[in-house]
Short mmCIF file of the C-alpha atoms (twelve columns), coordinates in Angstrom:
data_MODEL
# 
_entry.id   MODEL 
# 
loop_
_atom_site.group_PDB 
_atom_site.id 
_atom_site.type_symbol 
_atom_site.label_atom_id 
_atom_site.label_alt_id 
_atom_site.label_comp_id 
_atom_site.label_asym_id 
_atom_site.label_seq_id 
_atom_site.Cartn_x 
_atom_site.Cartn_y 
_atom_site.Cartn_z 
_atom_site.pdbx_PDB_model_num 
ATOM 1  C CA . MET A 1  -38.784 -1.824  -58.483 1 
ATOM 2  C CA . LYS A 2  -40.440 -1.252  -55.123 1 
ATOM 3  C CA . LYS A 3  -38.624 -4.257  -53.719 1 
ATOM 4  C CA . ARG A 4  -35.262 -2.733  -54.627 1 
ATOM 5  C CA . LYS A 5  -36.241 0.533   -53.007 1 
ATOM 6  C CA . LEU A 6  -37.099 -1.367  -49.820 1 
ATOM 7  C CA . ILE A 7  -34.012 -3.580  -49.862 1 
ATOM 8  C CA . ILE A 8  -31.526 -0.688  -49.819 1 
ATOM 9  C CA . PRO A 9  -32.927 1.081   -46.699 1 
ATOM 10 C CA . ILE A 10 -33.399 -2.236  -44.914 1 
ATOM 11 C CA . THR A 11 -29.819 -3.253  -45.735 1 
ATOM 12 C CA . LEU A 12 -28.494 0.110   -44.570 1 
ATOM 13 C CA . GLY A 13 -30.545 -0.209  -41.380 1 
ATOM 14 C CA . VAL A 14 -29.192 -3.697  -40.702 1 
ATOM 15 C CA . VAL A 15 -25.616 -2.568  -41.360 1 
ATOM 16 C CA . GLY A 16 -26.142 0.468   -39.097 1 
ATOM 17 C CA . LEU A 17 -27.542 -1.696  -36.305 1 
ATOM 18 C CA . ALA A 18 -24.686 -4.160  -36.671 1 
ATOM 19 C CA . TYR A 19 -22.151 -1.324  -36.474 1 
ATOM 20 C CA . TYR A 20 -23.898 0.198   -33.451 1 
ATOM 21 C CA . ASN A 21 -24.114 -3.216  -31.784 1 
ATOM 22 C CA . ARG A 22 -20.437 -3.874  -32.440 1 
ATOM 23 C CA . LYS A 23 -19.508 -0.523  -30.932 1 
ATOM 24 C CA . ALA A 24 -21.777 -1.097  -27.917 1 
ATOM 25 C CA . LEU A 25 -20.375 -4.599  -27.413 1 
ATOM 26 C CA . LYS A 26 -16.836 -3.259  -27.626 1 
ATOM 27 C CA . ASN A 27 -17.627 -0.616  -24.985 1 
ATOM 28 C CA . GLU A 28 -19.279 -3.237  -22.783 1 
ATOM 29 C CA . PHE A 29 -16.265 -5.507  -23.218 1 
ATOM 30 C CA . LEU A 30 -13.944 -2.685  -22.149 1 
ATOM 31 C CA . ILE A 31 -16.098 -1.999  -19.087 1 
ATOM 32 C CA . TYR A 32 -16.043 -5.661  -18.064 1 
ATOM 33 C CA . LYS A 33 -12.332 -5.926  -18.810 1 
ATOM 34 C CA . ASP A 34 -11.647 -2.981  -16.497 1 
ATOM 35 C CA . TYR A 35 -13.961 -4.479  -13.868 1 
ATOM 36 C CA . TYR A 36 -12.192 -7.848  -13.953 1 
ATOM 37 C CA . GLU A 37 -8.753  -6.237  -13.834 1 
ATOM 38 C CA . THR A 38 -9.809  -4.227  -10.776 1 
ATOM 39 C CA . LEU A 39 -11.335 -7.317  -9.204  1 
ATOM 40 C CA . SER A 40 -8.152  -9.275  -9.884  1 
ATOM 41 C CA . LYS A 41 -6.041  -6.590  -8.193  1 
ATOM 42 C CA . GLU A 42 -8.364  -6.522  -5.192  1 
ATOM 43 C CA . LEU A 43 -8.263  -10.310 -4.909  1 
ATOM 44 C CA . SER A 44 -4.480  -10.312 -5.005  1 
ATOM 45 C CA . GLN A 45 -4.475  -7.690  -2.225  1 
ATOM 46 C CA . VAL A 46 -6.870  -9.834  -0.200  1 
ATOM 47 C CA . SER A 47 -4.665  -12.853 -0.857  1 
ATOM 48 C CA . PHE A 48 -1.602  -10.923 0.318   1 
ATOM 49 C CA . ALA A 49 -3.461  -9.710  3.409   1 
ATOM 50 C CA . SER A 50 -4.658  -13.217 4.239   1 
ATOM 51 C CA . LYS A 51 -1.114  -14.553 3.854   1 
ATOM 52 C CA . LYS A 52 0.093   -11.812 6.190   1 
ATOM 53 C CA . VAL A 53 -2.627  -12.668 8.721   1 
ATOM 54 C CA . LEU A 54 -1.741  -16.355 8.463   1 
ATOM 55 C CA . PHE A 55 1.932   -15.526 9.040   1 
ATOM 56 C CA . ASN A 56 1.018   -13.451 12.121  1 
ATOM 57 C CA . VAL A 57 -1.165  -16.273 13.450  1 
ATOM 58 C CA . MET A 58 1.709   -18.722 12.989  1 
ATOM 59 C CA . GLN A 59 4.011   -16.375 14.913  1 
ATOM 60 C CA . LEU A 60 1.445   -16.123 17.712  1 
ATOM 61 C CA . LEU A 61 1.146   -19.906 17.827  1 
ATOM 62 C CA . ASP A 62 4.925   -20.156 18.122  1 
ATOM 63 C CA . LEU A 63 4.858   -17.660 20.995  1 
ATOM 64 C CA . VAL A 64 2.068   -19.599 22.707  1 
ATOM 65 C CA . SER A 65 4.050   -22.803 22.272  1 
ATOM 66 C CA . GLU A 66 7.141   -21.192 23.771  1 
ATOM 67 C CA . SER A 67 5.064   -19.770 26.630  1 
ATOM 68 C CA . SER A 68 3.533   -23.180 27.199  1 
ATOM 69 C CA . ASP A 69 6.993   -24.720 27.411  1 
ATOM 70 C CA . THR A 70 8.059   -21.990 29.841  1 
ATOM 71 C CA . ILE A 71 4.976   -22.540 32.002  1 
ATOM 72 C CA . GLU A 72 5.561   -26.290 31.949  1 
ATOM 73 C CA . ASN A 73 9.172   -25.782 33.043  1 
ATOM 74 C CA . LEU A 74 8.031   -23.408 35.777  1 
ATOM 75 C CA . LEU A 75 5.470   -25.922 37.044  1 
ATOM 76 C CA . THR A 76 8.135   -28.627 37.070  1 
ATOM 77 C CA . GLU A 77 10.435  -26.365 39.097  1 
ATOM 78 C CA . ILE A 78 7.613   -25.586 41.540  1 
ATOM 79 C CA . ASP A 79 6.872   -29.296 41.902  1 
ATOM 80 C CA . ASP A 80 10.554  -30.064 42.531  1 
ATOM 81 C CA . PHE A 81 10.756  -27.256 45.091  1 
ATOM 82 C CA . SER A 82 7.583   -28.502 46.784  1 
ATOM 83 C CA . GLN A 83 9.039   -32.007 47.036  1 
ATOM 84 C CA . GLU A 84 12.232  -30.622 48.573  1 
ATOM 85 C CA . VAL A 85 10.223  -28.599 51.091  1 
ATOM 86 C CA . ASN A 86 8.218   -31.705 51.990  1 
ATOM 87 C CA . LYS A 87 11.424  -33.705 52.455  1 
ATOM 88 C CA . THR A 88 12.854  -30.986 54.657  1 
ATOM 89 C CA . LEU A 89 9.678   -30.808 56.739  1 
ATOM 90 C CA . ASP A 90 9.583   -34.594 57.056  1 
ATOM 91 C CA . SER A 91 13.123  -34.614 58.374  1 
ATOM 92 C CA . PHE A 92 12.128  -32.385 61.304  1 
# 
């Protein structure tokens, strides 16, 4: 008889703990779910920002390449002009 009296409160206690644990786990799951969703959004923003930075760097590299070509052309023109001046001076 005493065993039955002990079994019922123990069973109710176990069921209560299981219910409380389930509720706590569900709340914890919701917290982590929200955290991971926020983290995912932030990562996508970082990814977008890094793509934008990469695009800007590529544009700058194109500008540097164009400037380099312009400088090279300018140096070629200066060299040609210098040769012409030397020819003219040699003819005197």
